[in-house]
Amino acid sequence: MIETRHTVLGMACSHCAAIVGEEIGRVPGVTDVRVDIAAETVVVRADRPVPRAHIDAAVEEAGYTPAPPPPDPCGTAQPGTAPRETGPPDTARPGTAQLHAAPPPAEPPPTPRS
């Protein structure tokens, strides 16, 4: 299951949310749509990758404005994919790690002895 988050501008009521959810739900591959009016976000679940352009087109068809995705600070995210996992390593799941962490600070040079 692939989950993506999108920002939709202009939604003001439950009717707006229903229209946006209905249009996005028609996109092939989409299995579930959750709309948060207050946060102006839509969480889309799909059984396969769905291009962001298809979601944006559905939002526009509903009469609303899709916001561009936020910039990826590492430049590694693929359009229309779920966000990368961040945070400290999870010992319960081997192989997970901080993907967007800064390198540890360098150790100070040794003090010269006279």
mmCIF file of N, CA, C and O in Angstrom, residues 20-105:
data_model
loop_
_atom_site.group_PDB
_atom_site.id
_atom_site.type_symbol
_atom_site.label_atom_id
_atom_site.label_comp_id
_atom_site.label_asym_id
_atom_site.label_seq_id
_atom_site.Cartn_x
_atom_site.Cartn_y
_atom_site.Cartn_z
ATOM 1 N N VAL A 20 -13.810 16.650 -3.487
ATOM 2 C CA VAL A 20 -12.395 16.357 -3.719
ATOM 3 C C VAL A 20 -12.136 14.863 -3.531
ATOM 4 O O VAL A 20 -11.491 14.219 -4.369
ATOM 5 N N GLY A 21 -12.658 14.295 -2.459
ATOM 6 C CA GLY A 21 -12.463 12.870 -2.203
ATOM 7 C C GLY A 21 -13.042 11.996 -3.300
ATOM 8 O O GLY A 21 -12.440 10.996 -3.705
ATOM 9 N N GLU A 22 -14.209 12.374 -3.797
ATOM 10 C CA GLU A 22 -14.862 11.608 -4.858
ATOM 11 C C GLU A 22 -14.036 11.631 -6.147
ATOM 12 O O GLU A 22 -13.833 10.600 -6.785
ATOM 13 N N GLU A 23 -13.555 12.804 -6.520
ATOM 14 C CA GLU A 23 -12.756 12.919 -7.755
ATOM 15 C C GLU A 23 -11.443 12.156 -7.641
ATOM 16 O O GLU A 23 -11.058 11.450 -8.571
ATOM 17 N N ILE A 24 -10.755 12.299 -6.514
ATOM 18 C CA ILE A 24 -9.486 11.580 -6.346
ATOM 19 C C ILE A 24 -9.752 10.074 -6.306
ATOM 20 O O ILE A 24 -8.966 9.289 -6.849
ATOM 21 N N GLY A 25 -10.847 9.669 -5.706
ATOM 22 C CA GLY A 25 -11.193 8.256 -5.626
ATOM 23 C C GLY A 25 -11.416 7.608 -6.980
ATOM 24 O O GLY A 25 -11.335 6.389 -7.114
ATOM 25 N N ARG A 26 -11.667 8.396 -8.008
ATOM 26 C CA ARG A 26 -11.862 7.875 -9.369
ATOM 27 C C ARG A 26 -10.546 7.600 -10.094
ATOM 28 O O ARG A 26 -10.538 6.987 -11.149
ATOM 29 N N VAL A 27 -9.433 8.084 -9.541
ATOM 30 C CA VAL A 27 -8.129 7.883 -10.186
ATOM 31 C C VAL A 27 -7.762 6.400 -10.090
ATOM 32 O O VAL A 27 -7.821 5.816 -9.011
ATOM 33 N N PRO A 28 -7.387 5.763 -11.212
ATOM 34 C CA PRO A 28 -7.025 4.345 -11.176
ATOM 35 C C PRO A 28 -5.886 4.069 -10.188
ATOM 36 O O PRO A 28 -4.892 4.793 -10.160
ATOM 37 N N GLY A 29 -6.087 3.051 -9.364
ATOM 38 C CA GLY A 29 -5.092 2.668 -8.369
ATOM 39 C C GLY A 29 -5.389 3.182 -6.978
ATOM 40 O O GLY A 29 -4.908 2.635 -5.991
ATOM 41 N N VAL A 30 -6.183 4.261 -6.869
ATOM 42 C CA VAL A 30 -6.508 4.837 -5.556
ATOM 43 C C VAL A 30 -7.496 3.923 -4.843
ATOM 44 O O VAL A 30 -8.516 3.527 -5.411
ATOM 45 N N THR A 31 -7.183 3.580 -3.599
ATOM 46 C CA THR A 31 -8.046 2.693 -2.814
ATOM 47 C C THR A 31 -8.741 3.401 -1.654
ATOM 48 O O THR A 31 -9.754 2.925 -1.171
ATOM 49 N N ASP A 32 -8.186 4.539 -1.203
ATOM 50 C CA ASP A 32 -8.770 5.251 -0.065
ATOM 51 C C ASP A 32 -8.326 6.705 -0.107
ATOM 52 O O ASP A 32 -7.196 7.007 -0.505
ATOM 53 N N VAL A 33 -9.228 7.606 0.293
ATOM 54 C CA VAL A 33 -8.925 9.041 0.334
ATOM 55 C C VAL A 33 -9.419 9.584 1.666
ATOM 56 O O VAL A 33 -10.571 9.373 2.039
ATOM 57 N N ARG A 34 -8.545 10.284 2.382
ATOM 58 C CA ARG A 34 -8.908 10.933 3.650
ATOM 59 C C ARG A 34 -8.660 12.432 3.486
ATOM 60 O O ARG A 34 -7.547 12.841 3.167
ATOM 61 N N VAL A 35 -9.690 13.235 3.715
ATOM 62 C CA VAL A 35 -9.597 14.680 3.535
ATOM 63 C C VAL A 35 -9.670 15.365 4.890
ATOM 64 O O VAL A 35 -10.563 15.087 5.687
ATOM 65 N N ASP A 36 -8.724 16.275 5.154
ATOM 66 C CA ASP A 36 -8.721 17.083 6.377
ATOM 67 C C ASP A 36 -8.925 18.535 5.947
ATOM 68 O O ASP A 36 -8.000 19.169 5.424
ATOM 69 N N ILE A 37 -10.135 19.029 6.148
ATOM 70 C CA ILE A 37 -10.482 20.383 5.689
ATOM 71 C C ILE A 37 -9.635 21.432 6.395
ATOM 72 O O ILE A 37 -9.096 22.332 5.756
ATOM 73 N N ALA A 38 -9.511 21.341 7.715
ATOM 74 C CA ALA A 38 -8.790 22.353 8.497
ATOM 75 C C ALA A 38 -7.319 22.438 8.085
ATOM 76 O O ALA A 38 -6.758 23.526 8.005
ATOM 77 N N ALA A 39 -6.698 21.309 7.825
ATOM 78 C CA ALA A 39 -5.282 21.300 7.450
ATOM 79 C C ALA A 39 -5.089 21.446 5.941
ATOM 80 O O ALA A 39 -3.950 21.556 5.477
ATOM 81 N N GLU A 40 -6.180 21.445 5.188
ATOM 82 C CA GLU A 40 -6.139 21.501 3.724
ATOM 83 C C GLU A 40 -5.271 20.391 3.142
ATOM 84 O O GLU A 40 -4.512 20.600 2.211
ATOM 85 N N THR A 41 -5.397 19.191 3.709
ATOM 86 C CA THR A 41 -4.607 18.072 3.212
ATOM 87 C C THR A 41 -5.500 16.909 2.817
ATOM 88 O O THR A 41 -6.623 16.755 3.303
ATOM 89 N N VAL A 42 -4.958 16.108 1.918
ATOM 90 C CA VAL A 42 -5.611 14.890 1.471
ATOM 91 C C VAL A 42 -4.571 13.785 1.554
ATOM 92 O O VAL A 42 -3.456 13.939 1.049
ATOM 93 N N VAL A 43 -4.916 12.696 2.227
ATOM 94 C CA VAL A 43 -4.050 11.529 2.272
ATOM 95 C C VAL A 43 -4.655 10.503 1.325
ATOM 96 O O VAL A 43 -5.825 10.146 1.446
ATOM 97 N N VAL A 44 -3.835 10.067 0.370
ATOM 98 C CA VAL A 44 -4.289 9.141 -0.665
ATOM 99 C C VAL A 44 -3.573 7.812 -0.469
ATOM 100 O O VAL A 44 -2.344 7.779 -0.369
ATOM 101 N N ARG A 45 -4.333 6.737 -0.425
ATOM 102 C CA ARG A 45 -3.760 5.393 -0.387
ATOM 103 C C ARG A 45 -4.038 4.738 -1.735
ATOM 104 O O ARG A 45 -5.146 4.857 -2.267
ATOM 105 N N ALA A 46 -3.010 4.052 -2.229
ATOM 106 C CA ALA A 46 -3.141 3.411 -3.537
ATOM 107 C C ALA A 46 -2.467 2.050 -3.516
ATOM 108 O O ALA A 46 -1.556 1.813 -2.724
ATOM 109 N N ASP A 47 -2.931 1.177 -4.400
ATOM 110 C CA ASP A 47 -2.345 -0.153 -4.478
ATOM 111 C C ASP A 47 -1.141 -0.202 -5.421
ATOM 112 O O ASP A 47 -0.518 -1.238 -5.579
ATOM 113 N N ARG A 48 -0.832 0.933 -6.034
ATOM 114 C CA ARG A 48 0.339 1.056 -6.909
ATOM 115 C C ARG A 48 0.719 2.533 -6.973
ATOM 116 O O ARG A 48 -0.071 3.387 -6.571
ATOM 117 N N PRO A 49 1.905 2.858 -7.462
ATOM 118 C CA PRO A 49 2.269 4.270 -7.564
ATOM 119 C C PRO A 49 1.290 5.036 -8.466
ATOM 120 O O PRO A 49 0.936 4.564 -9.550
ATOM 121 N N VAL A 50 0.846 6.178 -7.991
ATOM 122 C CA VAL A 50 -0.044 7.044 -8.756
ATOM 123 C C VAL A 50 0.682 8.368 -8.955
ATOM 124 O O VAL A 50 1.063 9.015 -7.974
ATOM 125 N N PRO A 51 0.908 8.787 -10.195
ATOM 126 C CA PRO A 51 1.614 10.056 -10.425
ATOM 127 C C PRO A 51 0.890 11.233 -9.777
ATOM 128 O O PRO A 51 -0.339 11.322 -9.812
ATOM 129 N N ARG A 52 1.672 12.120 -9.194
ATOM 130 C CA ARG A 52 1.112 13.318 -8.558
ATOM 131 C C ARG A 52 0.256 14.101 -9.554
ATOM 132 O O ARG A 52 -0.775 14.670 -9.193
ATOM 133 N N ALA A 53 0.641 14.100 -10.816
ATOM 134 C CA ALA A 53 -0.121 14.831 -11.835
ATOM 135 C C ALA A 53 -1.551 14.310 -11.949
ATOM 136 O O ALA A 53 -2.481 15.088 -12.209
ATOM 137 N N HIS A 54 -1.768 13.009 -11.742
ATOM 138 C CA HIS A 54 -3.116 12.451 -11.810
ATOM 139 C C HIS A 54 -3.958 12.921 -10.622
ATOM 140 O O HIS A 54 -5.146 13.224 -10.784
ATOM 141 N N ILE A 55 -3.339 12.983 -9.453
ATOM 142 C CA ILE A 55 -4.052 13.475 -8.266
ATOM 143 C C ILE A 55 -4.365 14.960 -8.446
ATOM 144 O O ILE A 55 -5.483 15.410 -8.189
ATOM 145 N N ASP A 56 -3.370 15.725 -8.904
ATOM 146 C CA ASP A 56 -3.574 17.162 -9.130
ATOM 147 C C ASP A 56 -4.687 17.414 -10.142
ATOM 148 O O ASP A 56 -5.513 18.315 -9.969
ATOM 149 N N ALA A 57 -4.739 16.610 -11.205
ATOM 150 C CA ALA A 57 -5.790 16.768 -12.219
ATOM 151 C C ALA A 57 -7.168 16.500 -11.615
ATOM 152 O O ALA A 57 -8.137 17.208 -11.930
ATOM 153 N N ALA A 58 -7.268 15.505 -10.732
ATOM 154 C CA ALA A 58 -8.544 15.214 -10.076
ATOM 155 C C ALA A 58 -8.965 16.365 -9.165
ATOM 156 O O ALA A 58 -10.144 16.731 -9.113
ATOM 157 N N VAL A 59 -8.000 16.945 -8.450
ATOM 158 C CA VAL A 59 -8.292 18.090 -7.579
ATOM 159 C C VAL A 59 -8.801 19.260 -8.420
ATOM 160 O O VAL A 59 -9.798 19.906 -8.067
ATOM 161 N N GLU A 60 -8.152 19.523 -9.537
ATOM 162 C CA GLU A 60 -8.589 20.607 -10.422
ATOM 163 C C GLU A 60 -9.963 20.321 -11.019
ATOM 164 O O GLU A 60 -10.791 21.223 -11.154
ATOM 165 N N GLU A 61 -10.225 19.062 -11.372
ATOM 166 C CA GLU A 61 -11.533 18.670 -11.901
ATOM 167 C C GLU A 61 -12.632 18.942 -10.869
ATOM 168 O O GLU A 61 -13.753 19.315 -11.224
ATOM 169 N N ALA A 62 -12.300 18.793 -9.595
ATOM 170 C CA ALA A 62 -13.256 19.062 -8.513
ATOM 171 C C ALA A 62 -13.446 20.564 -8.292
ATOM 172 O O ALA A 62 -14.336 20.970 -7.550
ATOM 173 N N GLY A 63 -12.580 21.375 -8.907
ATOM 174 C CA GLY A 63 -12.716 22.826 -8.787
ATOM 175 C C GLY A 63 -11.824 23.458 -7.738
ATOM 176 O O GLY A 63 -12.050 24.599 -7.332
ATOM 177 N N TYR A 64 -10.789 22.743 -7.304
ATOM 178 C CA TYR A 64 -9.905 23.249 -6.262
ATOM 179 C C TYR A 64 -8.472 23.315 -6.780
ATOM 180 O O TYR A 64 -8.178 22.877 -7.881
ATOM 181 N N THR A 65 -7.598 23.880 -5.972
ATOM 182 C CA THR A 65 -6.219 24.119 -6.395
ATOM 183 C C THR A 65 -5.255 23.208 -5.644
ATOM 184 O O THR A 65 -5.163 23.287 -4.420
ATOM 185 N N PRO A 66 -4.524 22.377 -6.387
ATOM 186 C CA PRO A 66 -3.492 21.571 -5.725
ATOM 187 C C PRO A 66 -2.255 22.427 -5.476
ATOM 188 O O PRO A 66 -1.841 23.199 -6.340
ATOM 189 N N ALA A 67 -1.705 22.331 -4.287
ATOM 190 C CA ALA A 67 -0.475 23.070 -3.983
ATOM 191 C C ALA A 67 0.709 22.222 -4.444
ATOM 192 O O ALA A 67 0.649 20.995 -4.428
ATOM 193 N N PRO A 68 1.806 22.870 -4.848
ATOM 194 C CA PRO A 68 2.976 22.088 -5.239
ATOM 195 C C PRO A 68 3.536 21.351 -4.020
ATOM 196 O O PRO A 68 3.350 21.794 -2.887
ATOM 197 N N PRO A 69 4.207 20.222 -4.253
ATOM 198 C CA PRO A 69 4.773 19.488 -3.115
ATOM 199 C C PRO A 69 5.877 20.301 -2.461
ATOM 200 O O PRO A 69 6.541 21.102 -3.126
ATOM 201 N N PRO A 70 6.084 20.111 -1.160
ATOM 202 C CA PRO A 70 7.174 20.827 -0.493
ATOM 203 C C PRO A 70 8.509 20.326 -1.043
ATOM 204 O O PRO A 70 8.613 19.177 -1.473
ATOM 205 N N PRO A 71 9.526 21.184 -1.048
ATOM 206 C CA PRO A 71 10.824 20.748 -1.557
ATOM 207 C C PRO A 71 11.418 19.662 -0.657
ATOM 208 O O PRO A 71 11.223 19.668 0.558
ATOM 209 N N ASP A 72 12.111 18.735 -1.273
ATOM 210 C CA ASP A 72 12.780 17.667 -0.528
ATOM 211 C C ASP A 72 14.177 18.172 -0.183
ATOM 212 O O ASP A 72 14.961 18.462 -1.083
ATOM 213 N N PRO A 73 14.511 18.303 1.108
ATOM 214 C CA PRO A 73 15.802 18.876 1.483
ATOM 215 C C PRO A 73 16.993 18.055 0.986
ATOM 216 O O PRO A 73 18.067 18.592 0.784
ATOM 217 N N CYS A 74 16.801 16.781 0.742
ATOM 218 C CA CYS A 74 17.906 15.934 0.272
ATOM 219 C C CYS A 74 17.850 15.709 -1.231
ATOM 220 O O CYS A 74 18.773 15.142 -1.810
ATOM 221 N N GLY A 75 16.737 16.093 -1.859
ATOM 222 C CA GLY A 75 16.607 15.905 -3.291
ATOM 223 C C GLY A 75 16.474 14.451 -3.707
ATOM 224 O O GLY A 75 16.795 14.097 -4.822
ATOM 225 N N THR A 76 15.966 13.595 -2.801
ATOM 226 C CA THR A 76 15.907 12.171 -3.102
ATOM 227 C C THR A 76 14.499 11.623 -3.261
ATOM 228 O O THR A 76 14.347 10.495 -3.700
ATOM 229 N N ALA A 77 13.472 12.381 -2.920
ATOM 230 C CA ALA A 77 12.112 11.855 -2.987
ATOM 231 C C ALA A 77 11.668 11.711 -4.434
ATOM 232 O O ALA A 77 12.009 12.520 -5.289
ATOM 233 N N GLN A 78 10.906 10.688 -4.699
ATOM 234 C CA GLN A 78 10.330 10.470 -6.011
ATOM 235 C C GLN A 78 8.930 11.066 -6.016
ATOM 236 O O GLN A 78 8.189 10.905 -5.047
ATOM 237 N N PRO A 79 8.515 11.747 -7.087
ATOM 238 C CA PRO A 79 7.180 12.338 -7.124
ATOM 239 C C PRO A 79 6.102 11.283 -6.926
ATOM 240 O O PRO A 79 6.182 10.194 -7.481
ATOM 241 N N GLY A 80 5.122 11.617 -6.088
ATOM 242 C CA GLY A 80 3.992 10.740 -5.883
ATOM 243 C C GLY A 80 4.261 9.561 -4.966
ATOM 244 O O GLY A 80 3.469 8.639 -4.914
ATOM 245 N N THR A 81 5.345 9.583 -4.240
ATOM 246 C CA THR A 81 5.638 8.476 -3.336
ATOM 247 C C THR A 81 5.480 8.923 -1.900
ATOM 248 O O THR A 81 5.455 10.107 -1.604
ATOM 249 N N ALA A 82 5.419 7.965 -1.015
ATOM 250 C CA ALA A 82 5.287 8.262 0.404
ATOM 251 C C ALA A 82 6.561 8.908 0.925
ATOM 252 O O ALA A 82 7.645 8.677 0.399
ATOM 253 N N PRO A 83 6.436 9.717 1.967
ATOM 254 C CA PRO A 83 7.632 10.343 2.532
ATOM 255 C C PRO A 83 8.595 9.282 3.066
ATOM 256 O O PRO A 83 8.183 8.207 3.470
ATOM 257 N N ARG A 84 9.870 9.642 3.064
ATOM 258 C CA ARG A 84 10.879 8.732 3.593
ATOM 259 C C ARG A 84 10.786 8.692 5.111
ATOM 260 O O ARG A 84 10.399 9.658 5.739
ATOM 261 N N GLU A 85 11.200 7.581 5.657
ATOM 262 C CA GLU A 85 11.207 7.409 7.106
ATOM 263 C C GLU A 85 12.370 8.200 7.692
ATOM 264 O O GLU A 85 13.466 8.195 7.148
ATOM 265 N N THR A 86 12.110 8.913 8.780
ATOM 266 C CA THR A 86 13.166 9.662 9.446
ATOM 267 C C THR A 86 13.144 9.352 10.932
ATOM 268 O O THR A 86 12.183 8.794 11.431
ATOM 269 N N GLY A 87 14.179 9.739 11.610
ATOM 270 C CA GLY A 87 14.240 9.537 13.050
ATOM 271 C C GLY A 87 15.328 8.552 13.404
ATOM 272 O O GLY A 87 16.038 8.048 12.548
ATOM 273 N N PRO A 88 15.463 8.268 14.687
ATOM 274 C CA PRO A 88 16.518 7.358 15.123
ATOM 275 C C PRO A 88 16.231 5.941 14.644
ATOM 276 O O PRO A 88 15.102 5.602 14.333
ATOM 277 N N PRO A 89 17.258 5.105 14.588
ATOM 278 C CA PRO A 89 17.034 3.727 14.154
ATOM 279 C C PRO A 89 16.017 3.031 15.044
ATOM 280 O O PRO A 89 15.938 3.273 16.238
ATOM 281 N N ASP A 90 15.241 2.178 14.447
ATOM 282 C CA ASP A 90 14.229 1.417 15.163
ATOM 283 C C ASP A 90 14.789 0.018 15.374
ATOM 284 O O ASP A 90 14.914 -0.754 14.443
ATOM 285 N N THR A 91 15.132 -0.305 16.604
ATOM 286 C CA THR A 91 15.762 -1.590 16.884
ATOM 287 C C THR A 91 14.800 -2.743 16.668
ATOM 288 O O THR A 91 15.217 -3.873 16.483
ATOM 289 N N ALA A 92 13.489 -2.472 16.664
ATOM 290 C CA ALA A 92 12.525 -3.536 16.432
ATOM 291 C C ALA A 92 12.474 -3.925 14.960
ATOM 292 O O ALA A 92 12.011 -4.992 14.612
ATOM 293 N N ARG A 93 12.934 -3.044 14.094
ATOM 294 C CA ARG A 93 12.924 -3.332 12.664
ATOM 295 C C ARG A 93 14.336 -3.164 12.125
ATOM 296 O O ARG A 93 14.761 -2.058 11.813
ATOM 297 N N PRO A 94 15.087 -4.233 12.013
ATOM 298 C CA PRO A 94 16.458 -4.127 11.517
ATOM 299 C C PRO A 94 16.500 -3.476 10.140
ATOM 300 O O PRO A 94 15.625 -3.682 9.319
ATOM 301 N N GLY A 95 17.532 -2.696 9.931
ATOM 302 C CA GLY A 95 17.718 -2.059 8.634
ATOM 303 C C GLY A 95 17.140 -0.663 8.536
ATOM 304 O O GLY A 95 17.318 0.001 7.536
ATOM 305 N N THR A 96 16.421 -0.190 9.560
ATOM 306 C CA THR A 96 15.905 1.170 9.506
ATOM 307 C C THR A 96 16.936 2.102 10.105
ATOM 308 O O THR A 96 17.710 1.733 10.965
ATOM 309 N N ALA A 97 16.944 3.322 9.624
ATOM 310 C CA ALA A 97 17.922 4.292 10.118
ATOM 311 C C ALA A 97 17.450 5.693 9.780
ATOM 312 O O ALA A 97 16.489 5.879 9.054
ATOM 313 N N GLN A 98 18.176 6.677 10.294
ATOM 314 C CA GLN A 98 17.899 8.068 9.961
ATOM 315 C C GLN A 98 18.357 8.306 8.530
ATOM 316 O O GLN A 98 19.539 8.191 8.242
ATOM 317 N N LEU A 99 17.430 8.644 7.645
ATOM 318 C CA LEU A 99 17.791 8.848 6.252
ATOM 319 C C LEU A 99 18.114 10.297 5.946
ATOM 320 O O LEU A 99 18.790 10.579 4.973
ATOM 321 N N HIS A 100 17.608 11.221 6.746
ATOM 322 C CA HIS A 100 17.816 12.639 6.483
ATOM 323 C C HIS A 100 18.611 13.311 7.600
ATOM 324 O O HIS A 100 18.518 14.505 7.792
ATOM 325 N N ALA A 101 19.374 12.561 8.334
ATOM 326 C CA ALA A 101 20.108 13.122 9.467
ATOM 327 C C ALA A 101 21.420 13.744 9.015
ATOM 328 O O ALA A 101 22.025 13.316 8.043
ATOM 329 N N ALA A 102 21.840 14.759 9.742
ATOM 330 C CA ALA A 102 23.143 15.379 9.482
ATOM 331 C C ALA A 102 24.226 14.458 10.025
ATOM 332 O O ALA A 102 23.996 13.707 10.970
ATOM 333 N N PRO A 103 25.412 14.500 9.435
ATOM 334 C CA PRO A 103 26.484 13.655 9.949
ATOM 335 C C PRO A 103 26.858 14.083 11.362
ATOM 336 O O PRO A 103 26.672 15.232 11.749
ATOM 337 N N PRO A 104 27.400 13.158 12.159
ATOM 338 C CA PRO A 104 27.783 13.522 13.529
ATOM 339 C C PRO A 104 28.918 14.534 13.493
ATOM 340 O O PRO A 104 29.702 14.574 12.540
ATOM 341 N N PRO A 105 29.016 15.375 14.521
ATOM 342 C CA PRO A 105 30.083 16.379 14.530
ATOM 343 C C PRO A 105 31.447 15.698 14.603
ATOM 344 O O PRO A 105 31.609 14.634 15.186
#
